[in-house]
PDB file of C-alpha atoms in Angstrom:
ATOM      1  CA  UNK A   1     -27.176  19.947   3.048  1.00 89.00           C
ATOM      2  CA  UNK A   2     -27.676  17.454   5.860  1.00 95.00           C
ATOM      3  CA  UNK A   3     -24.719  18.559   7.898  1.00 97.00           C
ATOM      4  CA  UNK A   4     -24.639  22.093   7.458  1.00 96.00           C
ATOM      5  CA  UNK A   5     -23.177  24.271  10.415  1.00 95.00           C
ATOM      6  CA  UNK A   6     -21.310  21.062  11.710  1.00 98.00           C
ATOM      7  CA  UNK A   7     -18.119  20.456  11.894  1.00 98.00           C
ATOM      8  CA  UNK A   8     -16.716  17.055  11.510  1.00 98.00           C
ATOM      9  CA  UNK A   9     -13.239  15.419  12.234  1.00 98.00           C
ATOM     10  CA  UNK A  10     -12.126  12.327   9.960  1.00 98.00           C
ATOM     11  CA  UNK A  11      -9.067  10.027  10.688  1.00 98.00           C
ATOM     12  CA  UNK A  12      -7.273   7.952   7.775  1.00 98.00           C
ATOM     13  CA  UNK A  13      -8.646  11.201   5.198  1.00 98.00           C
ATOM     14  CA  UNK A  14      -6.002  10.492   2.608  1.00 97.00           C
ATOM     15  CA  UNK A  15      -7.660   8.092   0.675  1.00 96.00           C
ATOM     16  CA  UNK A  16      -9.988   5.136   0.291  1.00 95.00           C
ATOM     17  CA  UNK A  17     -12.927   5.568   2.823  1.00 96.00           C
ATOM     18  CA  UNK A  18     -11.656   8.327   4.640  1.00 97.00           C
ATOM     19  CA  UNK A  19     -11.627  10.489   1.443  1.00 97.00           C
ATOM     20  CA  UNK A  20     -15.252   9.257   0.339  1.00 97.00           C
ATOM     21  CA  UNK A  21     -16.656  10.270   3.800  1.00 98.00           C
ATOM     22  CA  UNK A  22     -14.544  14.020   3.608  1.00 98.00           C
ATOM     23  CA  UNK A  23     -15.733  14.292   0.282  1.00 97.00           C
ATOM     24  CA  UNK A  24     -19.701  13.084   1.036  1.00 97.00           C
ATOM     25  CA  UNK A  25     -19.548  15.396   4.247  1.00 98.00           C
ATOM     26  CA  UNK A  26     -18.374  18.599   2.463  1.00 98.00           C
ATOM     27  CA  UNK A  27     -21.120  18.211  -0.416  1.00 97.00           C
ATOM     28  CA  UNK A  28     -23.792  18.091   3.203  1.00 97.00           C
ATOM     29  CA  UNK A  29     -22.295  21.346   4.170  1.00 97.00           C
ATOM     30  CA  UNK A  30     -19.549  20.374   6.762  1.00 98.00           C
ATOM     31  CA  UNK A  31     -16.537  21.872   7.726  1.00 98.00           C
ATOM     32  CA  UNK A  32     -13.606  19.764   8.298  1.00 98.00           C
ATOM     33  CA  UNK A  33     -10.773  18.630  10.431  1.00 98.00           C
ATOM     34  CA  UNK A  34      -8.896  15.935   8.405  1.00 98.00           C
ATOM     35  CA  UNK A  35      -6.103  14.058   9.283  1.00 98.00           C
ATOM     36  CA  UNK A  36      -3.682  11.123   8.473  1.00 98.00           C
ATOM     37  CA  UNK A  37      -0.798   9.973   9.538  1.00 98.00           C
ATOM     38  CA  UNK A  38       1.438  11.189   6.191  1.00 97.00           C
ATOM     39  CA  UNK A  39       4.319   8.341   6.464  1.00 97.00           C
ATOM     40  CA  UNK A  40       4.682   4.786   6.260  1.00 96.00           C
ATOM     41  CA  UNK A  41       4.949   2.782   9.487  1.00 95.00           C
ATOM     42  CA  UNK A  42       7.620   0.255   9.532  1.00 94.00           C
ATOM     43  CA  UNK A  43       6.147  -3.294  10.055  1.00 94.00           C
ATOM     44  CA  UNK A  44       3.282  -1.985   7.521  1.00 94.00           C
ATOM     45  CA  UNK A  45       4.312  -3.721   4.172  1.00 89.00           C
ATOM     46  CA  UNK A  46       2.817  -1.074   2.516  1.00 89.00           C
ATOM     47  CA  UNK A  47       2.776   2.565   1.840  1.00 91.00           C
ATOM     48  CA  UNK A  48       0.262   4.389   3.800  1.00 94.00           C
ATOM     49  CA  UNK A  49      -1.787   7.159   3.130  1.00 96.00           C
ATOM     50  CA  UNK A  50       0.788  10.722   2.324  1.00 97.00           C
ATOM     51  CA  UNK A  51       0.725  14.156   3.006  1.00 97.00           C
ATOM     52  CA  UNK A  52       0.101  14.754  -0.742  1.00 97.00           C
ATOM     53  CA  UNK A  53      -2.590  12.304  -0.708  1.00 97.00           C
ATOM     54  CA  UNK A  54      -4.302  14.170   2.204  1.00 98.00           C
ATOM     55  CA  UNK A  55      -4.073  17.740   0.254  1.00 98.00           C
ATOM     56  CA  UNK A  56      -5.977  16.422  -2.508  1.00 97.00           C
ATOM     57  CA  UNK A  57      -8.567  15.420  -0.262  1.00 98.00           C
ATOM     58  CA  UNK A  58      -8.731  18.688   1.321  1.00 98.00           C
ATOM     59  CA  UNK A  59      -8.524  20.175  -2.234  1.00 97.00           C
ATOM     60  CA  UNK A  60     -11.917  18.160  -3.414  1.00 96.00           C
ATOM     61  CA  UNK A  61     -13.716  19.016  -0.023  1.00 97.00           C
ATOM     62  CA  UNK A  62     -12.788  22.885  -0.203  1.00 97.00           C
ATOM     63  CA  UNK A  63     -14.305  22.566  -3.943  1.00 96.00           C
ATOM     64  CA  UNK A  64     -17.633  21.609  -2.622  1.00 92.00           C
ATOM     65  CA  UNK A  65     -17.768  24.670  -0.396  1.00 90.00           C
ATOM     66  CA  UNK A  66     -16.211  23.522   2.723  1.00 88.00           C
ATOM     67  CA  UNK A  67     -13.879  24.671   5.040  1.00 97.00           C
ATOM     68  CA  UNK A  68     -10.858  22.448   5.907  1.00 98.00           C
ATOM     69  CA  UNK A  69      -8.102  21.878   8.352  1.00 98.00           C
ATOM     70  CA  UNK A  70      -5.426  19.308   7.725  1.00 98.00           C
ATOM     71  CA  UNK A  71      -2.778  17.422   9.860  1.00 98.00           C
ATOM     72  CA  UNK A  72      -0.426  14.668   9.707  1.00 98.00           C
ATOM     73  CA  UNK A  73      -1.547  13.171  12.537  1.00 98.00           C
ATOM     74  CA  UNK A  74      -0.018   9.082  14.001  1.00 98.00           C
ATOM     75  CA  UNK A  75      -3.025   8.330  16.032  1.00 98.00           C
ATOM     76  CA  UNK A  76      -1.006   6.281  18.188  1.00 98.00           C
ATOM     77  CA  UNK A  77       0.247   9.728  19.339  1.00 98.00           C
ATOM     78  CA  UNK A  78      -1.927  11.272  22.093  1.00 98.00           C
ATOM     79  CA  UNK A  79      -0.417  14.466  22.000  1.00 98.00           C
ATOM     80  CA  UNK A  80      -0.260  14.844  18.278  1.00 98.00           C
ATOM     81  CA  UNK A  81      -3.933  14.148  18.453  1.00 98.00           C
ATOM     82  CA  UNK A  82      -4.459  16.631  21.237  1.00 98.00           C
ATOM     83  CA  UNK A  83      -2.767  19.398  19.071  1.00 98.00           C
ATOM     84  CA  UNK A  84      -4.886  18.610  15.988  1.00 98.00           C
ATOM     85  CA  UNK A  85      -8.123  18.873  18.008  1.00 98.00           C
ATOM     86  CA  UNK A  86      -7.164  21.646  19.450  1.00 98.00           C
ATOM     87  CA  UNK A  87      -6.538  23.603  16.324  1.00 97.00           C
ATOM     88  CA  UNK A  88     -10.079  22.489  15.141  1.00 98.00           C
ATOM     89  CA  UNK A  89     -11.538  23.576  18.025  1.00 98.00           C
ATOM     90  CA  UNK A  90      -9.817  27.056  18.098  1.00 98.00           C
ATOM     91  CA  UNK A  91     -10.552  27.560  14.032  1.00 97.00           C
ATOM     92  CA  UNK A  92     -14.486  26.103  14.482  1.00 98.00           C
ATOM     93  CA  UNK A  93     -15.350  26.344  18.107  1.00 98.00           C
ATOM     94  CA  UNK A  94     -17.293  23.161  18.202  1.00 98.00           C
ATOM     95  CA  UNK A  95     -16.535  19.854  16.999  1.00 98.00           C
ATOM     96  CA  UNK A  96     -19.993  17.711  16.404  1.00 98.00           C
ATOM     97  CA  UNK A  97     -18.924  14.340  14.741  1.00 98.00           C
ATOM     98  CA  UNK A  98     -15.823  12.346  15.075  1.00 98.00           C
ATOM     99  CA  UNK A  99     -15.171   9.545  12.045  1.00 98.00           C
ATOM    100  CA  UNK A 100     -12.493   7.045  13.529  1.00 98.00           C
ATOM    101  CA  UNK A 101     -11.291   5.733  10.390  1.00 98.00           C
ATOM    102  CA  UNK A 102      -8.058   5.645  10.724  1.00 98.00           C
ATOM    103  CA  UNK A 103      -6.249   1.782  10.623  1.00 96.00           C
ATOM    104  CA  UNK A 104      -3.994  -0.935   8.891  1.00 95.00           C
ATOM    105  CA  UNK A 105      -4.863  -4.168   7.608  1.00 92.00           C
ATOM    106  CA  UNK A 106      -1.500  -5.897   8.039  1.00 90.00           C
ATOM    107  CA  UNK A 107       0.888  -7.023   9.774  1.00 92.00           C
ATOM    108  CA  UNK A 108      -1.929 -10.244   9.237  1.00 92.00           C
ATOM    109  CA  UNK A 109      -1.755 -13.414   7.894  1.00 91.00           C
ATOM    110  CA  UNK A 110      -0.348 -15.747  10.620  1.00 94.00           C
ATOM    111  CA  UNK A 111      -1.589 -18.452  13.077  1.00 96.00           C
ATOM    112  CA  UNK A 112      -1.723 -17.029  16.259  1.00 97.00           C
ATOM    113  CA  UNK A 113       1.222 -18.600  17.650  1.00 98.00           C
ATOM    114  CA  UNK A 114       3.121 -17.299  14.658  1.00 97.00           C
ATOM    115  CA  UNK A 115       1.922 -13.455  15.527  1.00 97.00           C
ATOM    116  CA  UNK A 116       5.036 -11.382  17.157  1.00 97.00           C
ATOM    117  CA  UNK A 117       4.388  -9.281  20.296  1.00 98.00           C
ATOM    118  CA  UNK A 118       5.562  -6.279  17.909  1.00 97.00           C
ATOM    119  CA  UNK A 119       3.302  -6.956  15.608  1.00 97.00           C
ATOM    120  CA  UNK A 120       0.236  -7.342  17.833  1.00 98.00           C
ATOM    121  CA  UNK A 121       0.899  -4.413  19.519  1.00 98.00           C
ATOM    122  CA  UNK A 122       1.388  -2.267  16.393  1.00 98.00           C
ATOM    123  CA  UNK A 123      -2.197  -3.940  14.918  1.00 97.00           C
ATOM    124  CA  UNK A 124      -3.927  -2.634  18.348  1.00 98.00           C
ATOM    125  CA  UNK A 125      -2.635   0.094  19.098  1.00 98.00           C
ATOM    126  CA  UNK A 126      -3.396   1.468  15.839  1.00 98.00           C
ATOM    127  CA  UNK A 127      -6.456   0.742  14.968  1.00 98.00           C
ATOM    128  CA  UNK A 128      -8.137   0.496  18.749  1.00 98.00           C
ATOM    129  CA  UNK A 129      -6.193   2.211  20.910  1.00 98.00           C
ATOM    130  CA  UNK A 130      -5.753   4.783  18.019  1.00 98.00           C
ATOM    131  CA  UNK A 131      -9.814   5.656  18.577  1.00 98.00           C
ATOM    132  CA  UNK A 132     -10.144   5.167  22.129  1.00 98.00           C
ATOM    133  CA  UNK A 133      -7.276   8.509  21.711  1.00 98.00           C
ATOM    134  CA  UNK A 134      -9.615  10.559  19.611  1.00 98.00           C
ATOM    135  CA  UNK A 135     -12.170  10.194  21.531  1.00 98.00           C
ATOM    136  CA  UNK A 136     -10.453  11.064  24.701  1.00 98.00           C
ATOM    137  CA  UNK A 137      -9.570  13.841  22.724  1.00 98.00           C
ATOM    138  CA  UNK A 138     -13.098  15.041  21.022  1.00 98.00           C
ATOM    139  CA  UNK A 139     -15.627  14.048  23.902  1.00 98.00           C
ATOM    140  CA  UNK A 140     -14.770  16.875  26.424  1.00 98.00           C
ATOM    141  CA  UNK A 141     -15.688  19.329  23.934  1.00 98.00           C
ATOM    142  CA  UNK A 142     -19.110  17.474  22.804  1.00 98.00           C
ATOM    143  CA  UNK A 143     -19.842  16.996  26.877  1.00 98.00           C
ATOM    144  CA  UNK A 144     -19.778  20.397  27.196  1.00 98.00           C
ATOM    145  CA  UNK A 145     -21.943  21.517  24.101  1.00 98.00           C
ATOM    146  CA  UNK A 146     -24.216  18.200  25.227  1.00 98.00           C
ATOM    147  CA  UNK A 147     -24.219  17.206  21.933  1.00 98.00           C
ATOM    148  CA  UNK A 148     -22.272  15.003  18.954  1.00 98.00           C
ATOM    149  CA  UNK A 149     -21.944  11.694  17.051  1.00 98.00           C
ATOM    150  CA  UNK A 150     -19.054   9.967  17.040  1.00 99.00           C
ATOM    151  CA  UNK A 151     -18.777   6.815  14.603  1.00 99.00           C
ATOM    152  CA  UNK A 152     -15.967   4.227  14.702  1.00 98.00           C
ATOM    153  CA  UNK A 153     -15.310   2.517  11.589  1.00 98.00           C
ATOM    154  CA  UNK A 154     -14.936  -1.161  12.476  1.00 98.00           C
ATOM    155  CA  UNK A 155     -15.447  -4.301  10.125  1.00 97.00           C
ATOM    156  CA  UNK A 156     -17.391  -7.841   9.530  1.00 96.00           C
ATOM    157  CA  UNK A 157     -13.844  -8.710  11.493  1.00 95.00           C
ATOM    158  CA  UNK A 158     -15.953  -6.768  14.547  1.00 98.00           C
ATOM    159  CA  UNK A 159     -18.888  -9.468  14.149  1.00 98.00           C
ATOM    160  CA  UNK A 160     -17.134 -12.836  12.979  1.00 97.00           C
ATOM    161  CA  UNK A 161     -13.711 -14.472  12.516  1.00 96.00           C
ATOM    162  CA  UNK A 162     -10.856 -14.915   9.661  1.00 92.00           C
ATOM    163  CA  UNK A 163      -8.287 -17.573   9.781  1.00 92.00           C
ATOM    164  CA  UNK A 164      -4.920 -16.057  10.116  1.00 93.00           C
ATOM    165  CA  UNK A 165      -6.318 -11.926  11.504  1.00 94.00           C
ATOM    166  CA  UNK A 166      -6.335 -12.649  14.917  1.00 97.00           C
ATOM    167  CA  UNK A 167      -4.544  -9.175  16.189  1.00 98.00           C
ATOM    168  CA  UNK A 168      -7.148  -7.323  13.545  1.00 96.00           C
ATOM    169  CA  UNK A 169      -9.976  -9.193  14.228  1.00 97.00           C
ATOM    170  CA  UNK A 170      -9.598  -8.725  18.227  1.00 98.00           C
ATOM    171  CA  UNK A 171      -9.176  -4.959  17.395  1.00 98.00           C
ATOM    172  CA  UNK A 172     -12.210  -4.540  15.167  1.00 98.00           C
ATOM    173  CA  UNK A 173     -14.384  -6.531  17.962  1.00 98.00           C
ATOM    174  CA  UNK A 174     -12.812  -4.142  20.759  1.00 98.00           C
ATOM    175  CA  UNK A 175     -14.179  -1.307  18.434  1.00 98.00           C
ATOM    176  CA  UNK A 176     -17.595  -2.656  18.986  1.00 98.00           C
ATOM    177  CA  UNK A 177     -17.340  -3.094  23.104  1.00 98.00           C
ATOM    178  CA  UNK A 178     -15.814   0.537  22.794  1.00 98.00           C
ATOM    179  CA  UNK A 179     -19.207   1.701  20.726  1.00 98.00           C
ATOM    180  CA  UNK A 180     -21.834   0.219  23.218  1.00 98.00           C
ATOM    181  CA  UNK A 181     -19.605   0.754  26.362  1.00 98.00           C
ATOM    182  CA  UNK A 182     -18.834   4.776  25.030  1.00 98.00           C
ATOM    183  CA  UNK A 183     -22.326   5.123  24.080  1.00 98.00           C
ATOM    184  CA  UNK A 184     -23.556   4.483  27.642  1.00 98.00           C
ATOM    185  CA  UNK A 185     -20.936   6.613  28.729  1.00 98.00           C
ATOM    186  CA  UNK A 186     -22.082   9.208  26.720  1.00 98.00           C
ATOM    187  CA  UNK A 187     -26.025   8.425  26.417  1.00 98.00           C
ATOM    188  CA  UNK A 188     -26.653  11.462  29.647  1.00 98.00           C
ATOM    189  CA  UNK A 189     -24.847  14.339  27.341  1.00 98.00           C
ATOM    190  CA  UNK A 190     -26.773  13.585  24.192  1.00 98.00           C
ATOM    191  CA  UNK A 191     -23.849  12.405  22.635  1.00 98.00           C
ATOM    192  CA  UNK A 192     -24.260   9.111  20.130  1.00 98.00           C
ATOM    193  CA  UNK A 193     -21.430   6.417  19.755  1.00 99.00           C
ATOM    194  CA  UNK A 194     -22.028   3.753  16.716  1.00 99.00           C
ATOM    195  CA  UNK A 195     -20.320   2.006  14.737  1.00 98.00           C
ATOM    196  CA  UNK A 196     -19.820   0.926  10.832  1.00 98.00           C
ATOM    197  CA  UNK A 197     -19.211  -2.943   9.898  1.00 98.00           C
ATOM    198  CA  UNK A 198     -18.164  -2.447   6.124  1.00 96.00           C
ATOM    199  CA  UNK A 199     -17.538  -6.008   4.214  1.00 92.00           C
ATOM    200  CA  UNK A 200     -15.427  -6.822   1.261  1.00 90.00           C
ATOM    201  CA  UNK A 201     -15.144  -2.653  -0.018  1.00 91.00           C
ATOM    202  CA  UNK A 202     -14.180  -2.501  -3.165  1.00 88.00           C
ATOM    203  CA  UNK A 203     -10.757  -0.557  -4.618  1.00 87.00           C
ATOM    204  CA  UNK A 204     -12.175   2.584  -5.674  1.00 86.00           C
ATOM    205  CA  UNK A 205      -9.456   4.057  -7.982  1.00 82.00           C
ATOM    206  CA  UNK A 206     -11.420   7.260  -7.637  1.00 84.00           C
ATOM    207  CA  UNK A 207     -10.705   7.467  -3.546  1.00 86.00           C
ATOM    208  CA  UNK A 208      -6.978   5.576  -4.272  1.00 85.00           C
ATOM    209  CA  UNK A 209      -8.760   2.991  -2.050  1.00 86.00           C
ATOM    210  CA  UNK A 210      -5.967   0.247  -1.645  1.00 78.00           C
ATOM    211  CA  UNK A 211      -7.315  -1.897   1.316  1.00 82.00           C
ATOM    212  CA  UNK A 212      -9.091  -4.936   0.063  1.00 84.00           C
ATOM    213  CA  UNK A 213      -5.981  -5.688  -2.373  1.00 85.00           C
ATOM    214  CA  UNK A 214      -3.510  -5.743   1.124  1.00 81.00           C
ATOM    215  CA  UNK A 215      -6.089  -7.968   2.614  1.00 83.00           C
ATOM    216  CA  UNK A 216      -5.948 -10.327  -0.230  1.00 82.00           C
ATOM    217  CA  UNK A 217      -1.477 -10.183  -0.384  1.00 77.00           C
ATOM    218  CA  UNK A 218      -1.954 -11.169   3.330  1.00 77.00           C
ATOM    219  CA  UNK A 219      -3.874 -14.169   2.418  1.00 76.00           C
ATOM    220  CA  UNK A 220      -1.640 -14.824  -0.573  1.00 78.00           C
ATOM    221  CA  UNK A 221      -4.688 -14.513  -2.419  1.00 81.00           C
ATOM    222  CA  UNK A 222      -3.773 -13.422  -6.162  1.00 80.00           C
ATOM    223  CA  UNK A 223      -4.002  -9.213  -6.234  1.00 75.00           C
ATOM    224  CA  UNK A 224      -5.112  -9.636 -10.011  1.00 78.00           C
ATOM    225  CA  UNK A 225      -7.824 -11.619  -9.299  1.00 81.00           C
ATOM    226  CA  UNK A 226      -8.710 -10.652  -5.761  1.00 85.00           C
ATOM    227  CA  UNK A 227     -12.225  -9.240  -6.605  1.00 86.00           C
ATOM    228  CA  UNK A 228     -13.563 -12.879  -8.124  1.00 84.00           C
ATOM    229  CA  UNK A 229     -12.136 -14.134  -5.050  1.00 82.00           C
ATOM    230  CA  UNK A 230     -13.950 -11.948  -2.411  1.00 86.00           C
ATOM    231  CA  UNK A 231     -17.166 -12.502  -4.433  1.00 86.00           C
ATOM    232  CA  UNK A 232     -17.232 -15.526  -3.849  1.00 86.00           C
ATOM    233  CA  UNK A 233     -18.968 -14.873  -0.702  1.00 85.00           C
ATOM    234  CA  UNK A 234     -21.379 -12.268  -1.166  1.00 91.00           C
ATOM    235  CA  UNK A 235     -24.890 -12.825  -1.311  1.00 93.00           C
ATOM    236  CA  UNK A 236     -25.077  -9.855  -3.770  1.00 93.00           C
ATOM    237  CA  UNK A 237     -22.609 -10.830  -5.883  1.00 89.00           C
ATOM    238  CA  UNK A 238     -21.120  -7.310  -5.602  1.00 93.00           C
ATOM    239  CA  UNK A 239     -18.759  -5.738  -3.818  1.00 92.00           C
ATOM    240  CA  UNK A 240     -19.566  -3.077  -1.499  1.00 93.00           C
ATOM    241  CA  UNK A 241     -18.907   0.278  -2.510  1.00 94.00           C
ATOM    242  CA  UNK A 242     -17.305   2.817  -0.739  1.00 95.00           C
ATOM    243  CA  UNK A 243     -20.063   5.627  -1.168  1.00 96.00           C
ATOM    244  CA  UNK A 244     -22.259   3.013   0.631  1.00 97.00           C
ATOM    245  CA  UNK A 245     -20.446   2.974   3.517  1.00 97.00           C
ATOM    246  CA  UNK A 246     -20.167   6.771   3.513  1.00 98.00           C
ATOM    247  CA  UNK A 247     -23.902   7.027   2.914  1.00 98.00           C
ATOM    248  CA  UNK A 248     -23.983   5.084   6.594  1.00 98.00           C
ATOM    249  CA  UNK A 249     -21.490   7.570   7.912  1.00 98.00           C
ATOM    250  CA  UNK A 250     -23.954  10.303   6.489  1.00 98.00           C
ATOM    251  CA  UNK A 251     -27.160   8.964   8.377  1.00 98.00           C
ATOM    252  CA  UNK A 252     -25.344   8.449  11.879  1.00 98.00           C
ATOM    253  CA  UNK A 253     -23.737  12.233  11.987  1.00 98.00           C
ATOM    254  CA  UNK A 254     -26.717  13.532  10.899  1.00 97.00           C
ATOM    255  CA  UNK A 255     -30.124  14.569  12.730  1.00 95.00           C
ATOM    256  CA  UNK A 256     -32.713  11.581  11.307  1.00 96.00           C
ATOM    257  CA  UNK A 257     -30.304   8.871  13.536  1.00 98.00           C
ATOM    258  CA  UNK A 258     -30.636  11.331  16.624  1.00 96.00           C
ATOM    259  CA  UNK A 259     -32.045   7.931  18.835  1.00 97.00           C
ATOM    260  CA  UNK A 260     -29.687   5.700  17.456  1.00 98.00           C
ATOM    261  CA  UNK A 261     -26.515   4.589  19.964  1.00 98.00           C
ATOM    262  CA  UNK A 262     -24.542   1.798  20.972  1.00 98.00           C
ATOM    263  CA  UNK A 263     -25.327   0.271  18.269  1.00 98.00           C
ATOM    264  CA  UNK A 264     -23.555  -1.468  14.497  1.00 98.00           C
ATOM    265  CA  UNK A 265     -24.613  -0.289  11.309  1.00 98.00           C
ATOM    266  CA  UNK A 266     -23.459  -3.443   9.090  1.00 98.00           C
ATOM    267  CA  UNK A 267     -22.626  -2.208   5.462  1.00 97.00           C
ATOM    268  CA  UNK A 268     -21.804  -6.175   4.312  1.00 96.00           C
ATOM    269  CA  UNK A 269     -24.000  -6.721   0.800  1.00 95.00           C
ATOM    270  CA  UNK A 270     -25.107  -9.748   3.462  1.00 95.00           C
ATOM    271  CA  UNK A 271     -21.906 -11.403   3.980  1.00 94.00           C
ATOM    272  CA  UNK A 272     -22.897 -11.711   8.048  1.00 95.00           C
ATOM    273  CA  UNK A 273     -26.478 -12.824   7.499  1.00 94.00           C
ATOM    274  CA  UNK A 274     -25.258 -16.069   6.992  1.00 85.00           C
TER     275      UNK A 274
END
């Protein structure tokens, strides 16, 4: 029970990595604010995670003993963010780790000059502008109790480049400046800012984890296949899992990481190291 008494807050909960992490935090003894955004987005050519797909999260994570809130939350929508938080803090009091998970993988696959200024835009303001809004949200409550992690799910798109990604790879390397500039923001009220660099996750059916195979339709890379494709090149020969990357999440909202902030925790099989 590595997180018992705390109360954590988890964006994109519906499935994939969000669920793993709600599901990981409850069986160390959290309680839980989860939210996603419930609807499909248009520009998003595919469906994202639903209000049905959030309950069943919440259902698994109240099985392992925790207690949940849940809200269909757009976090490109400051005051629907500032209402969720708000009902976490008025059920729990405190809020002590903040999971920005929340984010798309398409619209991708174009040259840059081919990118629209819609498309961009919706890219960034989702997943970047989407966490610098939760943690406008969260950190006045963790300044006050001088305490807190917060943990920003970015990518290997944080650290390196892909050919035709350019509005999600400049949003996953923003997430990093926003980690080491937040944590230094932060550092005087004992609150830590880091961030996760997963690689090529695998699909867990288990989590309805969906993102590597829109990755792959945005590089017209076979979905059937897509696996053998992204093995290709890892140094492991294996995908990583999703309970690896929660495992991360685990160590940075918990105590033993207590001197570790500002910095990347790079969940890759290897894929960077080369």
């Amino acid at each position: 029970m590595l997180l018992k008494g705390k109360v954590a807050v988890i964006t994109g909960a519906a499935r994939g990595l969000g669920r793993e992490c709600a599901g990981r935090f409850a069986r160390e003894g959290a309680d839980l604010l989860l939210l996603d955004i419930g609807h499909d987005i248009e520009g998003v050519g595919y469906p994202l995670g639903s209000r049905d797909q959030l309950a069943d999260t919440a259902r698994m994570c109240e099985e392992q003993g925790g207690s949940v809130i849940t809200a269909a939350v757009d976090v490109r929508d400051a005051a629907r963010v500032g209402e969720a938080v708000d009902e976490a803090l008025d059920r729990f009091g405190a809020i002590d780790v903040l999971i920005n998970n929340a984010g798309i993988a398409a619209p991708s696959g174009r040259p840059v000059h081919e990118i629209s200024e819609a498309d961009w835009l919706l890219m960034l303001d989702t997943n970047l502008n989407g966490t610098w809004r939760m943690i406008k949200a969260v950190a006045p409550s963790m300044v006050g109790a001088r305490s807190g992690s917060i943990i920003n799910v970015s990518s290997t798109a944080g650290i390196v480049g892909y050919r035709n990604f350019a509005a999600y790879v400049t949003a996953k390397h923003g997430l990093v400046g926003l980690t080491k500039a937040a944590a230094l923001d932060y550092a005087p009220f004992r609150i830590r800012v880091n961030a996760i660099c997963p690689g090529s996750v695998r699909d867990n059916p288990l989590v309805e984890g969906r993102m590597l195979s829109e990755i792959a339709r945005a590089l017209d890379v076979p979905v059937d296949g897509h696996e053998e494709v992204f093995l290709r090149d890892q140094p492991t020969n294996a995908l990583v899992e999703t309970s690896s990357v929660a495992g991360a999440a685990i160590w940075l909202a918990g105590d033993d990481s207590r001197q570790v902030t500002g910095t990347t925790v790079t969940v890759d099989g290897g894929f960077t190291s080369r």
